[in-house]
Amino acid sequence: MKKNNLKSDHQPFICGKTEHCCINAIPLFQSLTDEQKKKIHLLVQHKHYLRGETLYRPGQIADSLYVLKSGTTRIYRLADTGKEQLIRIVTPGEFTGELALFKEGIYEAFSEALSDCFVCAIKHSDFRELLLQYPSISVEMLATIAKRLATSEQQTAWATTETVKDRLLHFLISLADPKAIEPIVELKMAKKDLASYLGTTSESLSREFARLEKEKIIEEISYGKIKLLDFP
């Protein structure tokens, strides 16, 4: 039987088109050999989305795992009232669409491109086979999902037990380097998306940013870049 972990004698795996190459840029696949990466590359569907386009929406049949090669997307839900709740921002190297991986189902949230994006899509049926062949992918995926679950639980706790000011401050601290004296954190989302993520309004969030600056707890040194002046 041919072993999958045998080293190849030829050159390392290189995609033909850099902008379409997901395999070398994705943490899920970094433990694989070049030959294994080649096999996965043949399963990938390369897609391009313009800013504002929807990758998937609630009610749509969930049949693929989406891996982001470049750009940024956001995952959000809409309440019956029409109020939007941001779940997370997806950045290059991350994946989405995995919740229906092990069952037949539909997507339950929206995925929208925040910028022009290159996406690598793998059919769920193909990806299930990959998980069986290469357990290291399963381990990497479970670690990512566990981290997301912890973040989601934290988000729920913030929304139900803390003031908007405390939610904002704790969120900024969660992004900071604890070893830095006055760390600078960079928001990976627009402030309106941050307001949705923290369960508040853009107006309330702006007031709390201004209050924290007035109290000399933070300093906004440029748009989206915040210096923490009073770091616990």
Short mmCIF file of C-alpha atoms in Angstrom, two decimals:
data_model
loop_
_atom_site.label_atom_id
_atom_site.label_comp_id
_atom_site.label_asym_id
_atom_site.label_seq_id
_atom_site.Cartn_x
_atom_site.Cartn_y
_atom_site.Cartn_z
CA MET A 1 0.00 0.00 0.00
CA LYS A 2 1.26 3.43 -0.91
CA LYS A 3 1.78 5.61 2.17
CA ASN A 4 0.47 9.18 2.12
CA ASN A 5 3.37 10.53 4.17
CA LEU A 6 6.13 9.54 1.78
CA LYS A 7 8.30 12.47 0.74
CA SER A 8 8.32 13.45 -2.91
CA ASP A 9 11.52 13.74 -4.94
CA HIS A 10 10.27 16.66 -7.01
CA GLN A 11 9.81 20.35 -6.27
CA PRO A 12 7.52 21.57 -3.43
CA PHE A 13 3.88 22.05 -4.31
CA ILE A 14 3.29 25.43 -5.96
CA CYS A 15 -0.06 26.63 -7.29
CA GLY A 16 -0.22 27.83 -10.87
CA LYS A 17 -1.93 31.10 -9.96
CA THR A 18 -0.83 32.80 -6.75
CA GLU A 19 -4.19 34.48 -6.13
CA HIS A 20 -5.92 31.12 -6.42
CA CYS A 21 -3.56 29.16 -4.19
CA CYS A 22 -5.34 28.33 -0.94
CA ILE A 23 -3.43 25.26 0.12
CA ASN A 24 -0.09 26.81 1.09
CA ALA A 25 -1.73 29.73 2.91
CA ILE A 26 -4.21 27.83 5.08
CA PRO A 27 -3.26 26.57 8.57
CA LEU A 28 -5.61 23.59 8.16
CA PHE A 29 -3.31 22.08 5.54
CA GLN A 30 0.16 22.98 6.80
CA SER A 31 0.90 19.56 8.31
CA LEU A 32 0.39 17.78 4.97
CA THR A 33 3.02 16.68 2.47
CA ASP A 34 3.34 18.22 -0.99
CA GLU A 35 1.68 15.20 -2.58
CA GLN A 36 -1.27 15.45 -0.21
CA LYS A 37 -1.60 19.18 -0.92
CA LYS A 38 -1.74 18.44 -4.63
CA LYS A 39 -4.63 16.05 -4.11
CA ILE A 40 -6.57 18.64 -2.10
CA HIS A 41 -5.85 21.34 -4.65
CA LEU A 42 -7.71 19.27 -7.27
CA LEU A 43 -10.85 19.38 -5.07
CA VAL A 44 -10.86 23.16 -4.65
CA GLN A 45 -13.29 25.43 -6.47
CA HIS A 46 -11.83 28.93 -6.82
CA LYS A 47 -14.31 31.75 -6.41
CA HIS A 48 -14.08 35.53 -6.48
CA TYR A 49 -16.54 37.81 -4.69
CA LEU A 50 -16.80 41.57 -4.96
CA ARG A 51 -17.29 43.78 -1.93
CA GLY A 52 -20.92 43.55 -0.77
CA GLU A 53 -21.63 40.23 -2.46
CA THR A 54 -23.11 37.37 -0.44
CA LEU A 55 -21.22 34.07 -0.22
CA TYR A 56 -24.22 32.30 1.32
CA ARG A 57 -27.45 33.15 3.12
CA PRO A 58 -29.99 31.50 5.47
CA GLY A 59 -32.10 28.86 3.77
CA GLN A 60 -29.48 28.08 1.14
CA ILE A 61 -28.36 24.44 0.98
CA ALA A 62 -25.11 24.09 2.92
CA ASP A 63 -22.84 22.02 0.71
CA SER A 64 -19.37 23.60 0.94
CA LEU A 65 -16.65 24.68 3.30
CA TYR A 66 -15.34 28.14 2.41
CA VAL A 67 -11.68 28.97 3.05
CA LEU A 68 -10.70 32.62 2.68
CA LYS A 69 -7.53 33.18 0.64
CA SER A 70 -7.66 36.99 0.58
CA GLY A 71 -10.00 39.77 1.63
CA THR A 72 -12.41 39.89 4.57
CA THR A 73 -15.94 38.62 5.11
CA ARG A 74 -18.41 38.93 7.94
CA ILE A 75 -20.84 36.36 9.35
CA TYR A 76 -24.08 37.76 10.76
CA ARG A 77 -27.68 36.93 11.58
CA LEU A 78 -30.88 38.95 11.31
CA ALA A 79 -33.50 38.89 14.06
CA ASP A 80 -37.20 38.85 13.22
CA THR A 81 -37.18 42.59 13.95
CA GLY A 82 -34.54 43.09 11.28
CA LYS A 83 -31.82 43.87 13.84
CA GLU A 84 -28.41 42.61 12.79
CA GLN A 85 -26.12 40.60 15.07
CA LEU A 86 -22.53 40.22 13.94
CA ILE A 87 -21.12 36.79 14.79
CA ARG A 88 -17.55 37.16 13.60
CA ILE A 89 -15.20 38.59 11.01
CA VAL A 90 -13.43 36.06 8.77
CA THR A 91 -9.88 36.95 7.70
CA PRO A 92 -7.42 35.23 5.31
CA GLY A 93 -6.54 31.68 6.35
CA GLU A 94 -9.82 31.17 8.22
CA PHE A 95 -12.83 29.12 7.17
CA THR A 96 -16.61 29.26 7.41
CA GLY A 97 -19.54 27.06 6.46
CA GLU A 98 -18.39 24.17 8.62
CA LEU A 99 -21.48 23.92 10.86
CA ALA A 100 -23.35 21.76 8.36
CA LEU A 101 -20.29 19.66 7.52
CA PHE A 102 -21.48 16.50 9.24
CA LYS A 103 -25.17 16.71 8.45
CA GLU A 104 -27.41 17.63 5.58
CA GLY A 105 -28.67 21.10 6.24
CA ILE A 106 -28.93 24.74 5.30
CA TYR A 107 -26.89 27.78 6.17
CA GLU A 108 -28.31 29.64 9.17
CA ALA A 109 -26.44 32.93 8.80
CA PHE A 110 -25.28 35.40 6.17
CA SER A 111 -21.72 35.57 4.86
CA GLU A 112 -20.94 38.87 3.15
CA ALA A 113 -17.74 40.09 1.51
CA LEU A 114 -16.43 43.23 3.22
CA SER A 115 -13.84 43.62 0.46
CA ASP A 116 -13.02 41.87 -2.79
CA CYS A 117 -12.29 38.25 -1.83
CA PHE A 118 -10.73 35.14 -3.26
CA VAL A 119 -12.34 32.06 -1.72
CA CYS A 120 -11.48 28.38 -1.98
CA ALA A 121 -14.59 26.20 -1.66
CA ILE A 122 -14.47 22.46 -0.96
CA LYS A 123 -17.60 20.34 -1.15
CA HIS A 124 -18.61 18.88 2.21
CA SER A 125 -18.60 15.35 0.77
CA ASP A 126 -15.00 15.81 -0.41
CA PHE A 127 -13.91 17.43 2.84
CA ARG A 128 -15.33 14.60 4.94
CA GLU A 129 -13.12 12.21 2.97
CA LEU A 130 -10.11 14.44 3.66
CA LEU A 131 -10.80 14.34 7.39
CA LEU A 132 -10.82 10.54 7.30
CA GLN A 133 -7.56 10.37 5.33
CA TYR A 134 -5.68 13.10 7.20
CA PRO A 135 -6.58 13.29 10.93
CA SER A 136 -4.26 16.27 11.44
CA ILE A 137 -6.80 18.42 9.56
CA SER A 138 -9.49 17.29 12.03
CA VAL A 139 -7.32 18.30 14.99
CA GLU A 140 -6.63 21.74 13.53
CA MET A 141 -10.30 22.28 12.73
CA LEU A 142 -11.48 21.21 16.20
CA ALA A 143 -9.01 23.61 17.81
CA THR A 144 -10.37 26.49 15.72
CA ILE A 145 -14.00 25.60 16.44
CA ALA A 146 -13.27 25.33 20.19
CA LYS A 147 -11.70 28.79 20.13
CA ARG A 148 -14.75 30.18 18.32
CA LEU A 149 -17.06 28.62 20.90
CA ALA A 150 -15.13 30.23 23.75
CA THR A 151 -15.32 33.60 21.98
CA SER A 152 -19.06 33.18 21.40
CA GLU A 153 -19.66 32.37 25.07
CA GLN A 154 -17.65 35.40 26.09
CA GLN A 155 -19.64 37.57 23.68
CA THR A 156 -22.91 36.33 25.22
CA ALA A 157 -21.64 37.02 28.75
CA TRP A 158 -20.65 40.56 27.81
CA ALA A 159 -24.03 41.29 26.25
CA THR A 160 -26.03 40.06 29.24
CA THR A 161 -24.01 41.14 32.28
CA GLU A 162 -21.97 44.24 31.43
CA THR A 163 -22.45 47.85 30.43
CA VAL A 164 -21.55 48.99 26.92
CA LYS A 165 -18.47 50.72 28.33
CA ASP A 166 -17.26 47.53 30.00
CA ARG A 167 -18.00 45.45 26.90
CA LEU A 168 -15.95 47.80 24.77
CA LEU A 169 -13.05 47.95 27.21
CA HIS A 170 -12.92 44.18 27.67
CA PHE A 171 -13.02 43.69 23.90
CA LEU A 172 -10.08 46.07 23.40
CA ILE A 173 -8.12 44.37 26.17
CA SER A 174 -8.76 40.98 24.56
CA LEU A 175 -6.92 42.22 21.45
CA ALA A 176 -3.94 43.63 23.35
CA ASP A 177 -0.51 42.19 23.98
CA PRO A 178 -0.45 41.69 27.77
CA LYS A 179 3.32 42.26 27.83
CA ALA A 180 3.09 45.75 26.32
CA ILE A 181 3.02 48.78 28.61
CA GLU A 182 0.77 50.83 26.33
CA PRO A 183 -0.37 48.35 23.67
CA ILE A 184 -1.85 49.50 20.39
CA VAL A 185 -4.71 47.37 19.09
CA GLU A 186 -6.12 47.45 15.59
CA LEU A 187 -9.81 46.89 14.96
CA LYS A 188 -10.43 44.41 12.16
CA MET A 189 -13.96 45.66 11.62
CA ALA A 190 -15.82 48.91 11.06
CA LYS A 191 -17.22 50.53 14.18
CA LYS A 192 -20.78 49.82 13.07
CA ASP A 193 -19.86 46.13 12.91
CA LEU A 194 -18.20 46.35 16.32
CA ALA A 195 -21.40 47.87 17.70
CA SER A 196 -23.37 44.93 16.33
CA TYR A 197 -20.82 42.46 17.71
CA LEU A 198 -21.07 44.02 21.19
CA GLY A 199 -24.86 44.15 21.09
CA THR A 200 -25.27 47.91 21.06
CA THR A 201 -25.87 50.79 18.65
CA SER A 202 -23.32 52.83 16.71
CA GLU A 203 -24.36 55.94 18.66
CA SER A 204 -23.85 54.26 22.05
CA LEU A 205 -20.50 52.87 20.96
CA SER A 206 -19.31 56.30 19.80
CA ARG A 207 -20.27 57.79 23.16
CA GLU A 208 -18.33 55.11 25.03
CA PHE A 209 -15.25 55.60 22.84
CA ALA A 210 -15.41 59.32 23.63
CA ARG A 211 -15.88 58.62 27.34
CA LEU A 212 -12.89 56.28 27.50
CA GLU A 213 -10.75 58.89 25.71
CA LYS A 214 -11.93 61.63 28.07
CA GLU A 215 -11.04 59.44 31.04
CA LYS A 216 -7.60 58.86 29.46
CA ILE A 217 -8.10 55.11 29.36
CA ILE A 218 -7.62 54.92 25.58
CA GLU A 219 -6.34 57.13 22.78
CA GLU A 220 -7.46 56.70 19.17
CA ILE A 221 -4.23 57.44 17.32
CA SER A 222 -5.79 56.85 13.89
CA TYR A 223 -8.99 55.34 12.56
CA GLY A 224 -9.23 51.79 13.84
CA LYS A 225 -5.98 51.99 15.87
CA ILE A 226 -6.42 52.35 19.63
CA LYS A 227 -3.71 52.84 22.25
CA LEU A 228 -4.57 51.52 25.72
CA LEU A 229 -3.26 54.06 28.21
CA ASP A 230 -4.57 52.45 31.39
CA PHE A 231 -3.90 48.76 30.82
CA PRO A 232 -4.66 46.41 33.75
#
